[in-house]
Amino acid sequence: MDENRLPKGRRTLLGAPPPEAASGRELILASASSTRRELLAALGLPFRTVRPDFVETRPPSLAPADLAETLALGKASTVGKRFPEALVLGADQVLVIQGEIAEKPADEAAARAQLTRLRGKAHVLITGVALVVGSHVLRVEHEATRLTLRDFTDEELSRYLATGEWKGCLGSYRVEGQGLKLFSRIEGDLFNARGLPLLRVVNALHELGFPLF
């Protein structure tokens, strides 16, 4: 993947769900992420969160966008089996830097190494989203955002790491927090960079008949 070109989001319809497929159904967010929960809650939609009992596997043969969609669908499907009458939303994110998929940092040393590698360069965050009802897959999509970190100093890096904000974060930063100060440019959906492409989710819900108001 070329980080200098922003990949287009993809919308995949699997099967032919009726236009009111989501009407009258409970919405469940299949996620353990507090950020995704906060983003979805900001829309004022009624929903609840269920932690997916899903073991991630990352086949190296999958392209980043395909991997993000596969992981999102895995989360949604796992919860969909437990709540077959609900509309279940799953999401997962991958980070691509210089053609490689990055992992979350295990410790501060790993976070320092990752941010040092990202410094002054562009990378891409791809979020896969999936909507299912039981075993019926209604929608699988992804959104991509390109982010460029500025050439921050080693002292600035150390000060950011001292905040502890990077813990558990893909890319070793939290763009909705102090991590935003590390960036020079963000191209694309900022909500997507935070973990959930809200416009894409809203449009999918609307098209499937889920009431937005």
PDB file of N, CA, C and O in Angstrom, residues 102-179:
ATOM      1  N   ALA A 102       0.983  -2.559  11.368  1.00  0.00           N
ATOM      2  CA  ALA A 102       1.587  -2.366  12.687  1.00  0.00           C
ATOM      3  C   ALA A 102       0.699  -2.958  13.778  1.00  0.00           C
ATOM      4  O   ALA A 102      -0.519  -3.094  13.613  1.00  0.00           O
ATOM      5  N   GLU A 103       1.299  -3.273  14.901  1.00  0.00           N
ATOM      6  CA  GLU A 103       0.591  -3.804  16.059  1.00  0.00           C
ATOM      7  C   GLU A 103       0.548  -2.754  17.164  1.00  0.00           C
ATOM      8  O   GLU A 103       1.289  -1.775  17.149  1.00  0.00           O
ATOM      9  N   LYS A 104      -0.313  -2.976  18.154  1.00  0.00           N
ATOM     10  CA  LYS A 104      -0.328  -2.098  19.324  1.00  0.00           C
ATOM     11  C   LYS A 104       0.956  -2.308  20.125  1.00  0.00           C
ATOM     12  O   LYS A 104       1.469  -3.422  20.188  1.00  0.00           O
ATOM     13  N   PRO A 105       1.477  -1.270  20.745  1.00  0.00           N
ATOM     14  CA  PRO A 105       2.735  -1.404  21.492  1.00  0.00           C
ATOM     15  C   PRO A 105       2.543  -2.221  22.770  1.00  0.00           C
ATOM     16  O   PRO A 105       1.549  -2.050  23.485  1.00  0.00           O
ATOM     17  N   ALA A 106       3.514  -3.082  23.056  1.00  0.00           N
ATOM     18  CA  ALA A 106       3.436  -3.911  24.257  1.00  0.00           C
ATOM     19  C   ALA A 106       3.901  -3.157  25.493  1.00  0.00           C
ATOM     20  O   ALA A 106       3.478  -3.459  26.616  1.00  0.00           O
ATOM     21  N   ASP A 107       4.773  -2.184  25.303  1.00  0.00           N
ATOM     22  CA  ASP A 107       5.317  -1.428  26.425  1.00  0.00           C
ATOM     23  C   ASP A 107       5.815  -0.080  25.923  1.00  0.00           C
ATOM     24  O   ASP A 107       5.702   0.240  24.739  1.00  0.00           O
ATOM     25  N   GLU A 108       6.394   0.716  26.839  1.00  0.00           N
ATOM     26  CA  GLU A 108       6.821   2.059  26.459  1.00  0.00           C
ATOM     27  C   GLU A 108       7.955   2.032  25.440  1.00  0.00           C
ATOM     28  O   GLU A 108       8.017   2.888  24.544  1.00  0.00           O
ATOM     29  N   ALA A 109       8.827   1.067  25.546  1.00  0.00           N
ATOM     30  CA  ALA A 109       9.927   0.971  24.580  1.00  0.00           C
ATOM     31  C   ALA A 109       9.383   0.722  23.174  1.00  0.00           C
ATOM     32  O   ALA A 109       9.864   1.306  22.190  1.00  0.00           O
ATOM     33  N   ALA A 110       8.365  -0.136  23.084  1.00  0.00           N
ATOM     34  CA  ALA A 110       7.756  -0.424  21.787  1.00  0.00           C
ATOM     35  C   ALA A 110       7.020   0.802  21.258  1.00  0.00           C
ATOM     36  O   ALA A 110       7.045   1.083  20.053  1.00  0.00           O
ATOM     37  N   ALA A 111       6.361   1.554  22.155  1.00  0.00           N
ATOM     38  CA  ALA A 111       5.665   2.771  21.744  1.00  0.00           C
ATOM     39  C   ALA A 111       6.649   3.811  21.226  1.00  0.00           C
ATOM     40  O   ALA A 111       6.402   4.479  20.224  1.00  0.00           O
ATOM     41  N   ARG A 112       7.790   3.946  21.914  1.00  0.00           N
ATOM     42  CA  ARG A 112       8.815   4.893  21.472  1.00  0.00           C
ATOM     43  C   ARG A 112       9.340   4.508  20.086  1.00  0.00           C
ATOM     44  O   ARG A 112       9.492   5.378  19.209  1.00  0.00           O
ATOM     45  N   ALA A 113       9.589   3.232  19.881  1.00  0.00           N
ATOM     46  CA  ALA A 113      10.103   2.770  18.594  1.00  0.00           C
ATOM     47  C   ALA A 113       9.076   2.996  17.487  1.00  0.00           C
ATOM     48  O   ALA A 113       9.429   3.411  16.370  1.00  0.00           O
ATOM     49  N   GLN A 114       7.800   2.747  17.803  1.00  0.00           N
ATOM     50  CA  GLN A 114       6.769   2.912  16.781  1.00  0.00           C
ATOM     51  C   GLN A 114       6.575   4.378  16.412  1.00  0.00           C
ATOM     52  O   GLN A 114       6.498   4.722  15.227  1.00  0.00           O
ATOM     53  N   LEU A 115       6.514   5.254  17.395  1.00  0.00           N
ATOM     54  CA  LEU A 115       6.353   6.674  17.101  1.00  0.00           C
ATOM     55  C   LEU A 115       7.580   7.259  16.410  1.00  0.00           C
ATOM     56  O   LEU A 115       7.460   8.153  15.559  1.00  0.00           O
ATOM     57  N   THR A 116       8.744   6.749  16.739  1.00  0.00           N
ATOM     58  CA  THR A 116       9.960   7.185  16.058  1.00  0.00           C
ATOM     59  C   THR A 116       9.905   6.797  14.585  1.00  0.00           C
ATOM     60  O   THR A 116      10.305   7.569  13.707  1.00  0.00           O
ATOM     61  N   ARG A 117       9.379   5.609  14.322  1.00  0.00           N
ATOM     62  CA  ARG A 117       9.245   5.168  12.939  1.00  0.00           C
ATOM     63  C   ARG A 117       8.208   5.998  12.183  1.00  0.00           C
ATOM     64  O   ARG A 117       8.376   6.303  11.003  1.00  0.00           O
ATOM     65  N   LEU A 118       7.137   6.387  12.870  1.00  0.00           N
ATOM     66  CA  LEU A 118       6.072   7.154  12.228  1.00  0.00           C
ATOM     67  C   LEU A 118       6.426   8.630  12.063  1.00  0.00           C
ATOM     68  O   LEU A 118       5.847   9.321  11.217  1.00  0.00           O
ATOM     69  N   ARG A 119       7.369   9.119  12.838  1.00  0.00           N
ATOM     70  CA  ARG A 119       7.705  10.545  12.868  1.00  0.00           C
ATOM     71  C   ARG A 119       8.064  11.081  11.476  1.00  0.00           C
ATOM     72  O   ARG A 119       8.905  10.532  10.776  1.00  0.00           O
ATOM     73  N   GLY A 120       7.379  12.168  11.088  1.00  0.00           N
ATOM     74  CA  GLY A 120       7.657  12.812   9.814  1.00  0.00           C
ATOM     75  C   GLY A 120       7.124  12.079   8.606  1.00  0.00           C
ATOM     76  O   GLY A 120       7.393  12.479   7.466  1.00  0.00           O
ATOM     77  N   LYS A 121       6.358  11.017   8.821  1.00  0.00           N
ATOM     78  CA  LYS A 121       5.860  10.191   7.711  1.00  0.00           C
ATOM     79  C   LYS A 121       4.343  10.108   7.738  1.00  0.00           C
ATOM     80  O   LYS A 121       3.696  10.377   8.748  1.00  0.00           O
ATOM     81  N   ALA A 122       3.790   9.679   6.610  1.00  0.00           N
ATOM     82  CA  ALA A 122       2.354   9.418   6.510  1.00  0.00           C
ATOM     83  C   ALA A 122       2.086   7.938   6.751  1.00  0.00           C
ATOM     84  O   ALA A 122       2.895   7.076   6.398  1.00  0.00           O
ATOM     85  N   HIS A 123       0.960   7.669   7.377  1.00  0.00           N
ATOM     86  CA  HIS A 123       0.501   6.298   7.506  1.00  0.00           C
ATOM     87  C   HIS A 123      -1.011   6.293   7.332  1.00  0.00           C
ATOM     88  O   HIS A 123      -1.652   7.342   7.273  1.00  0.00           O
ATOM     89  N   VAL A 124      -1.583   5.116   7.216  1.00  0.00           N
ATOM     90  CA  VAL A 124      -3.015   4.991   6.946  1.00  0.00           C
ATOM     91  C   VAL A 124      -3.676   4.150   8.018  1.00  0.00           C
ATOM     92  O   VAL A 124      -3.170   3.085   8.391  1.00  0.00           O
ATOM     93  N   LEU A 125      -4.806   4.658   8.516  1.00  0.00           N
ATOM     94  CA  LEU A 125      -5.661   3.893   9.420  1.00  0.00           C
ATOM     95  C   LEU A 125      -6.885   3.441   8.638  1.00  0.00           C
ATOM     96  O   LEU A 125      -7.573   4.260   8.025  1.00  0.00           O
ATOM     97  N   ILE A 126      -7.137   2.147   8.644  1.00  0.00           N
ATOM     98  CA  ILE A 126      -8.286   1.578   7.942  1.00  0.00           C
ATOM     99  C   ILE A 126      -9.195   0.919   8.963  1.00  0.00           C
ATOM    100  O   ILE A 126      -8.754   0.055   9.729  1.00  0.00           O
ATOM    101  N   THR A 127     -10.448   1.339   8.988  1.00  0.00           N
ATOM    102  CA  THR A 127     -11.425   0.742   9.892  1.00  0.00           C
ATOM    103  C   THR A 127     -12.434  -0.055   9.090  1.00  0.00           C
ATOM    104  O   THR A 127     -13.081   0.479   8.177  1.00  0.00           O
ATOM    105  N   GLY A 128     -12.561  -1.321   9.414  1.00  0.00           N
ATOM    106  CA  GLY A 128     -13.594  -2.160   8.828  1.00  0.00           C
ATOM    107  C   GLY A 128     -14.836  -2.096   9.691  1.00  0.00           C
ATOM    108  O   GLY A 128     -14.743  -2.032  10.917  1.00  0.00           O
ATOM    109  N   VAL A 129     -16.002  -2.088   9.071  1.00  0.00           N
ATOM    110  CA  VAL A 129     -17.264  -2.135   9.804  1.00  0.00           C
ATOM    111  C   VAL A 129     -18.147  -3.202   9.178  1.00  0.00           C
ATOM    112  O   VAL A 129     -18.117  -3.413   7.958  1.00  0.00           O
ATOM    113  N   ALA A 130     -18.923  -3.864  10.025  1.00  0.00           N
ATOM    114  CA  ALA A 130     -19.830  -4.911   9.549  1.00  0.00           C
ATOM    115  C   ALA A 130     -21.137  -4.823  10.316  1.00  0.00           C
ATOM    116  O   ALA A 130     -21.144  -4.538  11.516  1.00  0.00           O
ATOM    117  N   LEU A 131     -22.231  -5.075   9.632  1.00  0.00           N
ATOM    118  CA  LEU A 131     -23.559  -5.118  10.237  1.00  0.00           C
ATOM    119  C   LEU A 131     -24.190  -6.461   9.926  1.00  0.00           C
ATOM    120  O   LEU A 131     -24.259  -6.868   8.758  1.00  0.00           O
ATOM    121  N   VAL A 132     -24.631  -7.146  10.958  1.00  0.00           N
ATOM    122  CA  VAL A 132     -25.222  -8.465  10.782  1.00  0.00           C
ATOM    123  C   VAL A 132     -26.490  -8.572  11.616  1.00  0.00           C
ATOM    124  O   VAL A 132     -26.671  -7.870  12.612  1.00  0.00           O
ATOM    125  N   VAL A 133     -27.368  -9.485  11.185  1.00  0.00           N
ATOM    126  CA  VAL A 133     -28.504  -9.931  11.986  1.00  0.00           C
ATOM    127  C   VAL A 133     -28.420 -11.446  12.033  1.00  0.00           C
ATOM    128  O   VAL A 133     -28.578 -12.107  11.006  1.00  0.00           O
ATOM    129  N   GLY A 134     -28.092 -11.986  13.205  1.00  0.00           N
ATOM    130  CA  GLY A 134     -27.875 -13.416  13.309  1.00  0.00           C
ATOM    131  C   GLY A 134     -26.735 -13.847  12.412  1.00  0.00           C
ATOM    132  O   GLY A 134     -25.635 -13.301  12.472  1.00  0.00           O
ATOM    133  N   SER A 135     -27.015 -14.797  11.537  1.00  0.00           N
ATOM    134  CA  SER A 135     -26.002 -15.270  10.593  1.00  0.00           C
ATOM    135  C   SER A 135     -26.083 -14.548   9.253  1.00  0.00           C
ATOM    136  O   SER A 135     -25.313 -14.852   8.343  1.00  0.00           O
ATOM    137  N   HIS A 136     -26.996 -13.595   9.138  1.00  0.00           N
ATOM    138  CA  HIS A 136     -27.182 -12.858   7.886  1.00  0.00           C
ATOM    139  C   HIS A 136     -26.286 -11.620   7.886  1.00  0.00           C
ATOM    140  O   HIS A 136     -26.474 -10.714   8.698  1.00  0.00           O
ATOM    141  N   VAL A 137     -25.345 -11.580   6.984  1.00  0.00           N
ATOM    142  CA  VAL A 137     -24.445 -10.438   6.854  1.00  0.00           C
ATOM    143  C   VAL A 137     -25.113  -9.391   5.971  1.00  0.00           C
ATOM    144  O   VAL A 137     -25.384  -9.638   4.791  1.00  0.00           O
ATOM    145  N   LEU A 138     -25.387  -8.229   6.544  1.00  0.00           N
ATOM    146  CA  LEU A 138     -26.067  -7.172   5.803  1.00  0.00           C
ATOM    147  C   LEU A 138     -25.105  -6.249   5.091  1.00  0.00           C
ATOM    148  O   LEU A 138     -25.380  -5.772   3.997  1.00  0.00           O
ATOM    149  N   ARG A 139     -23.974  -5.951   5.736  1.00  0.00           N
ATOM    150  CA  ARG A 139     -23.071  -4.972   5.155  1.00  0.00           C
ATOM    151  C   ARG A 139     -21.668  -5.172   5.688  1.00  0.00           C
ATOM    152  O   ARG A 139     -21.478  -5.421   6.874  1.00  0.00           O
ATOM    153  N   VAL A 140     -20.682  -5.052   4.804  1.00  0.00           N
ATOM    154  CA  VAL A 140     -19.274  -5.039   5.199  1.00  0.00           C
ATOM    155  C   VAL A 140     -18.604  -3.914   4.422  1.00  0.00           C
ATOM    156  O   VAL A 140     -18.705  -3.861   3.196  1.00  0.00           O
ATOM    157  N   GLU A 141     -17.945  -3.003   5.139  1.00  0.00           N
ATOM    158  CA  GLU A 141     -17.347  -1.826   4.505  1.00  0.00           C
ATOM    159  C   GLU A 141     -16.035  -1.476   5.190  1.00  0.00           C
ATOM    160  O   GLU A 141     -15.702  -2.031   6.235  1.00  0.00           O
ATOM    161  N   HIS A 142     -15.326  -0.522   4.611  1.00  0.00           N
ATOM    162  CA  HIS A 142     -14.172   0.041   5.317  1.00  0.00           C
ATOM    163  C   HIS A 142     -13.987   1.496   4.937  1.00  0.00           C
ATOM    164  O   HIS A 142     -14.451   1.953   3.895  1.00  0.00           O
ATOM    165  N   GLU A 143     -13.328   2.214   5.796  1.00  0.00           N
ATOM    166  CA  GLU A 143     -12.987   3.620   5.571  1.00  0.00           C
ATOM    167  C   GLU A 143     -11.509   3.796   5.879  1.00  0.00           C
ATOM    168  O   GLU A 143     -10.979   3.179   6.805  1.00  0.00           O
ATOM    169  N   ALA A 144     -10.841   4.650   5.106  1.00  0.00           N
ATOM    170  CA  ALA A 144      -9.410   4.879   5.300  1.00  0.00           C
ATOM    171  C   ALA A 144      -9.122   6.356   5.528  1.00  0.00           C
ATOM    172  O   ALA A 144      -9.723   7.228   4.889  1.00  0.00           O
ATOM    173  N   THR A 145      -8.214   6.633   6.441  1.00  0.00           N
ATOM    174  CA  THR A 145      -7.775   7.994   6.736  1.00  0.00           C
ATOM    175  C   THR A 145      -6.253   8.024   6.732  1.00  0.00           C
ATOM    176  O   THR A 145      -5.621   7.141   7.315  1.00  0.00           O
ATOM    177  N   ARG A 146      -5.694   9.019   6.066  1.00  0.00           N
ATOM    178  CA  ARG A 146      -4.233   9.159   6.047  1.00  0.00           C
ATOM    179  C   ARG A 146      -3.817  10.220   7.052  1.00  0.00           C
ATOM    180  O   ARG A 146      -4.347  11.331   7.066  1.00  0.00           O
ATOM    181  N   LEU A 147      -2.848   9.885   7.878  1.00  0.00           N
ATOM    182  CA  LEU A 147      -2.364  10.793   8.918  1.00  0.00           C
ATOM    183  C   LEU A 147      -0.856  10.985   8.758  1.00  0.00           C
ATOM    184  O   LEU A 147      -0.133  10.019   8.491  1.00  0.00           O
ATOM    185  N   THR A 148      -0.410  12.231   8.952  1.00  0.00           N
ATOM    186  CA  THR A 148       1.014  12.535   8.864  1.00  0.00           C
ATOM    187  C   THR A 148       1.480  13.124  10.184  1.00  0.00           C
ATOM    188  O   THR A 148       0.910  14.115  10.666  1.00  0.00           O
ATOM    189  N   LEU A 149       2.485  12.515  10.775  1.00  0.00           N
ATOM    190  CA  LEU A 149       3.056  13.043  12.008  1.00  0.00           C
ATOM    191  C   LEU A 149       4.121  14.083  11.657  1.00  0.00           C
ATOM    192  O   LEU A 149       4.849  13.941  10.676  1.00  0.00           O
ATOM    193  N   ARG A 150       4.196  15.114  12.465  1.00  0.00           N
ATOM    194  CA  ARG A 150       5.237  16.109  12.241  1.00  0.00           C
ATOM    195  C   ARG A 150       6.576  15.579  12.770  1.00  0.00           C
ATOM    196  O   ARG A 150       6.635  14.543  13.427  1.00  0.00           O
ATOM    197  N   ASP A 151       7.604  16.298  12.481  1.00  0.00           N
ATOM    198  CA  ASP A 151       8.942  15.881  12.893  1.00  0.00           C
ATOM    199  C   ASP A 151       9.218  16.388  14.313  1.00  0.00           C
ATOM    200  O   ASP A 151      10.035  17.281  14.536  1.00  0.00           O
ATOM    201  N   PHE A 152       8.511  15.816  15.269  1.00  0.00           N
ATOM    202  CA  PHE A 152       8.636  16.245  16.665  1.00  0.00           C
ATOM    203  C   PHE A 152      10.005  15.848  17.227  1.00  0.00           C
ATOM    204  O   PHE A 152      10.675  14.948  16.718  1.00  0.00           O
ATOM    205  N   THR A 153      10.403  16.533  18.283  1.00  0.00           N
ATOM    206  CA  THR A 153      11.712  16.286  18.877  1.00  0.00           C
ATOM    207  C   THR A 153      11.675  15.059  19.791  1.00  0.00           C
ATOM    208  O   THR A 153      10.606  14.598  20.211  1.00  0.00           O
ATOM    209  N   ASP A 154      12.853  14.563  20.128  1.00  0.00           N
ATOM    210  CA  ASP A 154      12.941  13.452  21.069  1.00  0.00           C
ATOM    211  C   ASP A 154      12.384  13.845  22.436  1.00  0.00           C
ATOM    212  O   ASP A 154      11.770  13.034  23.133  1.00  0.00           O
ATOM    213  N   GLU A 155      12.573  15.106  22.820  1.00  0.00           N
ATOM    214  CA  GLU A 155      12.055  15.575  24.103  1.00  0.00           C
ATOM    215  C   GLU A 155      10.527  15.585  24.095  1.00  0.00           C
ATOM    216  O   GLU A 155       9.885  15.182  25.069  1.00  0.00           O
ATOM    217  N   GLU A 156       9.940  16.034  22.985  1.00  0.00           N
ATOM    218  CA  GLU A 156       8.482  16.014  22.867  1.00  0.00           C
ATOM    219  C   GLU A 156       7.958  14.585  22.920  1.00  0.00           C
ATOM    220  O   GLU A 156       6.925  14.313  23.553  1.00  0.00           O
ATOM    221  N   LEU A 157       8.658  13.688  22.268  1.00  0.00           N
ATOM    222  CA  LEU A 157       8.258  12.284  22.293  1.00  0.00           C
ATOM    223  C   LEU A 157       8.280  11.745  23.713  1.00  0.00           C
ATOM    224  O   LEU A 157       7.333  11.079  24.158  1.00  0.00           O
ATOM    225  N   SER A 158       9.325  12.025  24.434  1.00  0.00           N
ATOM    226  CA  SER A 158       9.432  11.544  25.815  1.00  0.00           C
ATOM    227  C   SER A 158       8.321  12.109  26.688  1.00  0.00           C
ATOM    228  O   SER A 158       7.751  11.397  27.532  1.00  0.00           O
ATOM    229  N   ARG A 159       7.998  13.378  26.484  1.00  0.00           N
ATOM    230  CA  ARG A 159       6.939  13.994  27.274  1.00  0.00           C
ATOM    231  C   ARG A 159       5.588  13.364  26.954  1.00  0.00           C
ATOM    232  O   ARG A 159       4.749  13.185  27.848  1.00  0.00           O
ATOM    233  N   TYR A 160       5.375  13.055  25.681  1.00  0.00           N
ATOM    234  CA  TYR A 160       4.103  12.411  25.331  1.00  0.00           C
ATOM    235  C   TYR A 160       4.027  11.011  25.929  1.00  0.00           C
ATOM    236  O   TYR A 160       2.996  10.619  26.497  1.00  0.00           O
ATOM    237  N   LEU A 161       5.096  10.259  25.826  1.00  0.00           N
ATOM    238  CA  LEU A 161       5.087   8.909  26.384  1.00  0.00           C
ATOM    239  C   LEU A 161       4.840   8.939  27.893  1.00  0.00           C
ATOM    240  O   LEU A 161       4.207   8.035  28.443  1.00  0.00           O
ATOM    241  N   ALA A 162       5.321   9.984  28.557  1.00  0.00           N
ATOM    242  CA  ALA A 162       5.148  10.098  30.004  1.00  0.00           C
ATOM    243  C   ALA A 162       3.688  10.268  30.400  1.00  0.00           C
ATOM    244  O   ALA A 162       3.308   9.983  31.542  1.00  0.00           O
ATOM    245  N   THR A 163       2.835  10.686  29.458  1.00  0.00           N
ATOM    246  CA  THR A 163       1.412  10.829  29.773  1.00  0.00           C
ATOM    247  C   THR A 163       0.733   9.472  29.942  1.00  0.00           C
ATOM    248  O   THR A 163      -0.313   9.376  30.580  1.00  0.00           O
ATOM    249  N   GLY A 164       1.316   8.428  29.340  1.00  0.00           N
ATOM    250  CA  GLY A 164       0.709   7.103  29.394  1.00  0.00           C
ATOM    251  C   GLY A 164      -0.483   6.948  28.480  1.00  0.00           C
ATOM    252  O   GLY A 164      -1.106   5.880  28.429  1.00  0.00           O
ATOM    253  N   GLU A 165      -0.795   7.989  27.739  1.00  0.00           N
ATOM    254  CA  GLU A 165      -1.975   7.984  26.874  1.00  0.00           C
ATOM    255  C   GLU A 165      -1.881   6.939  25.759  1.00  0.00           C
ATOM    256  O   GLU A 165      -2.897   6.459  25.255  1.00  0.00           O
ATOM    257  N   TRP A 166      -0.678   6.588  25.389  1.00  0.00           N
ATOM    258  CA  TRP A 166      -0.432   5.675  24.267  1.00  0.00           C
ATOM    259  C   TRP A 166      -0.810   4.225  24.574  1.00  0.00           C
ATOM    260  O   TRP A 166      -0.936   3.407  23.664  1.00  0.00           O
ATOM    261  N   LYS A 167      -0.996   3.901  25.844  1.00  0.00           N
ATOM    262  CA  LYS A 167      -1.220   2.500  26.227  1.00  0.00           C
ATOM    263  C   LYS A 167      -2.479   1.930  25.583  1.00  0.00           C
ATOM    264  O   LYS A 167      -3.549   2.516  25.657  1.00  0.00           O
ATOM    265  N   GLY A 168      -2.312   0.789  24.939  1.00  0.00           N
ATOM    266  CA  GLY A 168      -3.440   0.121  24.297  1.00  0.00           C
ATOM    267  C   GLY A 168      -3.894   0.753  23.006  1.00  0.00           C
ATOM    268  O   GLY A 168      -4.945   0.370  22.472  1.00  0.00           O
ATOM    269  N   CYS A 169      -3.118   1.696  22.463  1.00  0.00           N
ATOM    270  CA  CYS A 169      -3.535   2.433  21.276  1.00  0.00           C
ATOM    271  C   CYS A 169      -2.766   1.980  20.036  1.00  0.00           C
ATOM    272  O   CYS A 169      -1.535   1.898  20.054  1.00  0.00           O
ATOM    273  N   LEU A 170      -3.495   1.745  18.986  1.00  0.00           N
ATOM    274  CA  LEU A 170      -2.873   1.453  17.710  1.00  0.00           C
ATOM    275  C   LEU A 170      -2.102   2.684  17.245  1.00  0.00           C
ATOM    276  O   LEU A 170      -2.627   3.805  17.265  1.00  0.00           O
ATOM    277  N   GLY A 171      -0.852   2.501  16.870  1.00  0.00           N
ATOM    278  CA  GLY A 171      -0.018   3.620  16.466  1.00  0.00           C
ATOM    279  C   GLY A 171       0.710   4.282  17.617  1.00  0.00           C
ATOM    280  O   GLY A 171       1.501   5.194  17.419  1.00  0.00           O
ATOM    281  N   SER A 172       0.389   3.864  18.849  1.00  0.00           N
ATOM    282  CA  SER A 172       1.012   4.423  20.060  1.00  0.00           C
ATOM    283  C   SER A 172       0.613   5.865  20.311  1.00  0.00           C
ATOM    284  O   SER A 172       1.362   6.630  20.921  1.00  0.00           O
ATOM    285  N   TYR A 173      -0.555   6.264  19.848  1.00  0.00           N
ATOM    286  CA  TYR A 173      -1.056   7.609  20.095  1.00  0.00           C
ATOM    287  C   TYR A 173      -2.575   7.573  20.227  1.00  0.00           C
ATOM    288  O   TYR A 173      -3.233   6.638  19.787  1.00  0.00           O
ATOM    289  N   ARG A 174      -3.116   8.608  20.847  1.00  0.00           N
ATOM    290  CA  ARG A 174      -4.558   8.778  20.932  1.00  0.00           C
ATOM    291  C   ARG A 174      -4.894  10.115  20.272  1.00  0.00           C
ATOM    292  O   ARG A 174      -4.654  11.178  20.844  1.00  0.00           O
ATOM    293  N   VAL A 175      -5.451  10.041  19.060  1.00  0.00           N
ATOM    294  CA  VAL A 175      -5.652  11.249  18.268  1.00  0.00           C
ATOM    295  C   VAL A 175      -6.717  12.153  18.878  1.00  0.00           C
ATOM    296  O   VAL A 175      -6.726  13.361  18.622  1.00  0.00           O
ATOM    297  N   GLU A 176      -7.603  11.605  19.719  1.00  0.00           N
ATOM    298  CA  GLU A 176      -8.613  12.441  20.364  1.00  0.00           C
ATOM    299  C   GLU A 176      -8.111  13.058  21.659  1.00  0.00           C
ATOM    300  O   GLU A 176      -8.867  13.727  22.380  1.00  0.00           O
ATOM    301  N   GLY A 177      -6.845  12.840  21.972  1.00  0.00           N
ATOM    302  CA  GLY A 177      -6.256  13.393  23.184  1.00  0.00           C
ATOM    303  C   GLY A 177      -5.027  14.220  22.866  1.00  0.00           C
ATOM    304  O   GLY A 177      -4.939  14.894  21.833  1.00  0.00           O
ATOM    305  N   GLN A 178      -4.036  14.123  23.758  1.00  0.00           N
ATOM    306  CA  GLN A 178      -2.809  14.899  23.557  1.00  0.00           C
ATOM    307  C   GLN A 178      -2.022  14.438  22.338  1.00  0.00           C
ATOM    308  O   GLN A 178      -1.190  15.186  21.805  1.00  0.00           O
ATOM    309  N   GLY A 179      -2.292  13.229  21.896  1.00  0.00           N
ATOM    310  CA  GLY A 179      -1.606  12.713  20.715  1.00  0.00           C
ATOM    311  C   GLY A 179      -1.826  13.548  19.474  1.00  0.00           C
ATOM    312  O   GLY A 179      -1.007  13.525  18.545  1.00  0.00           O
TER     313      GLY A 179
END
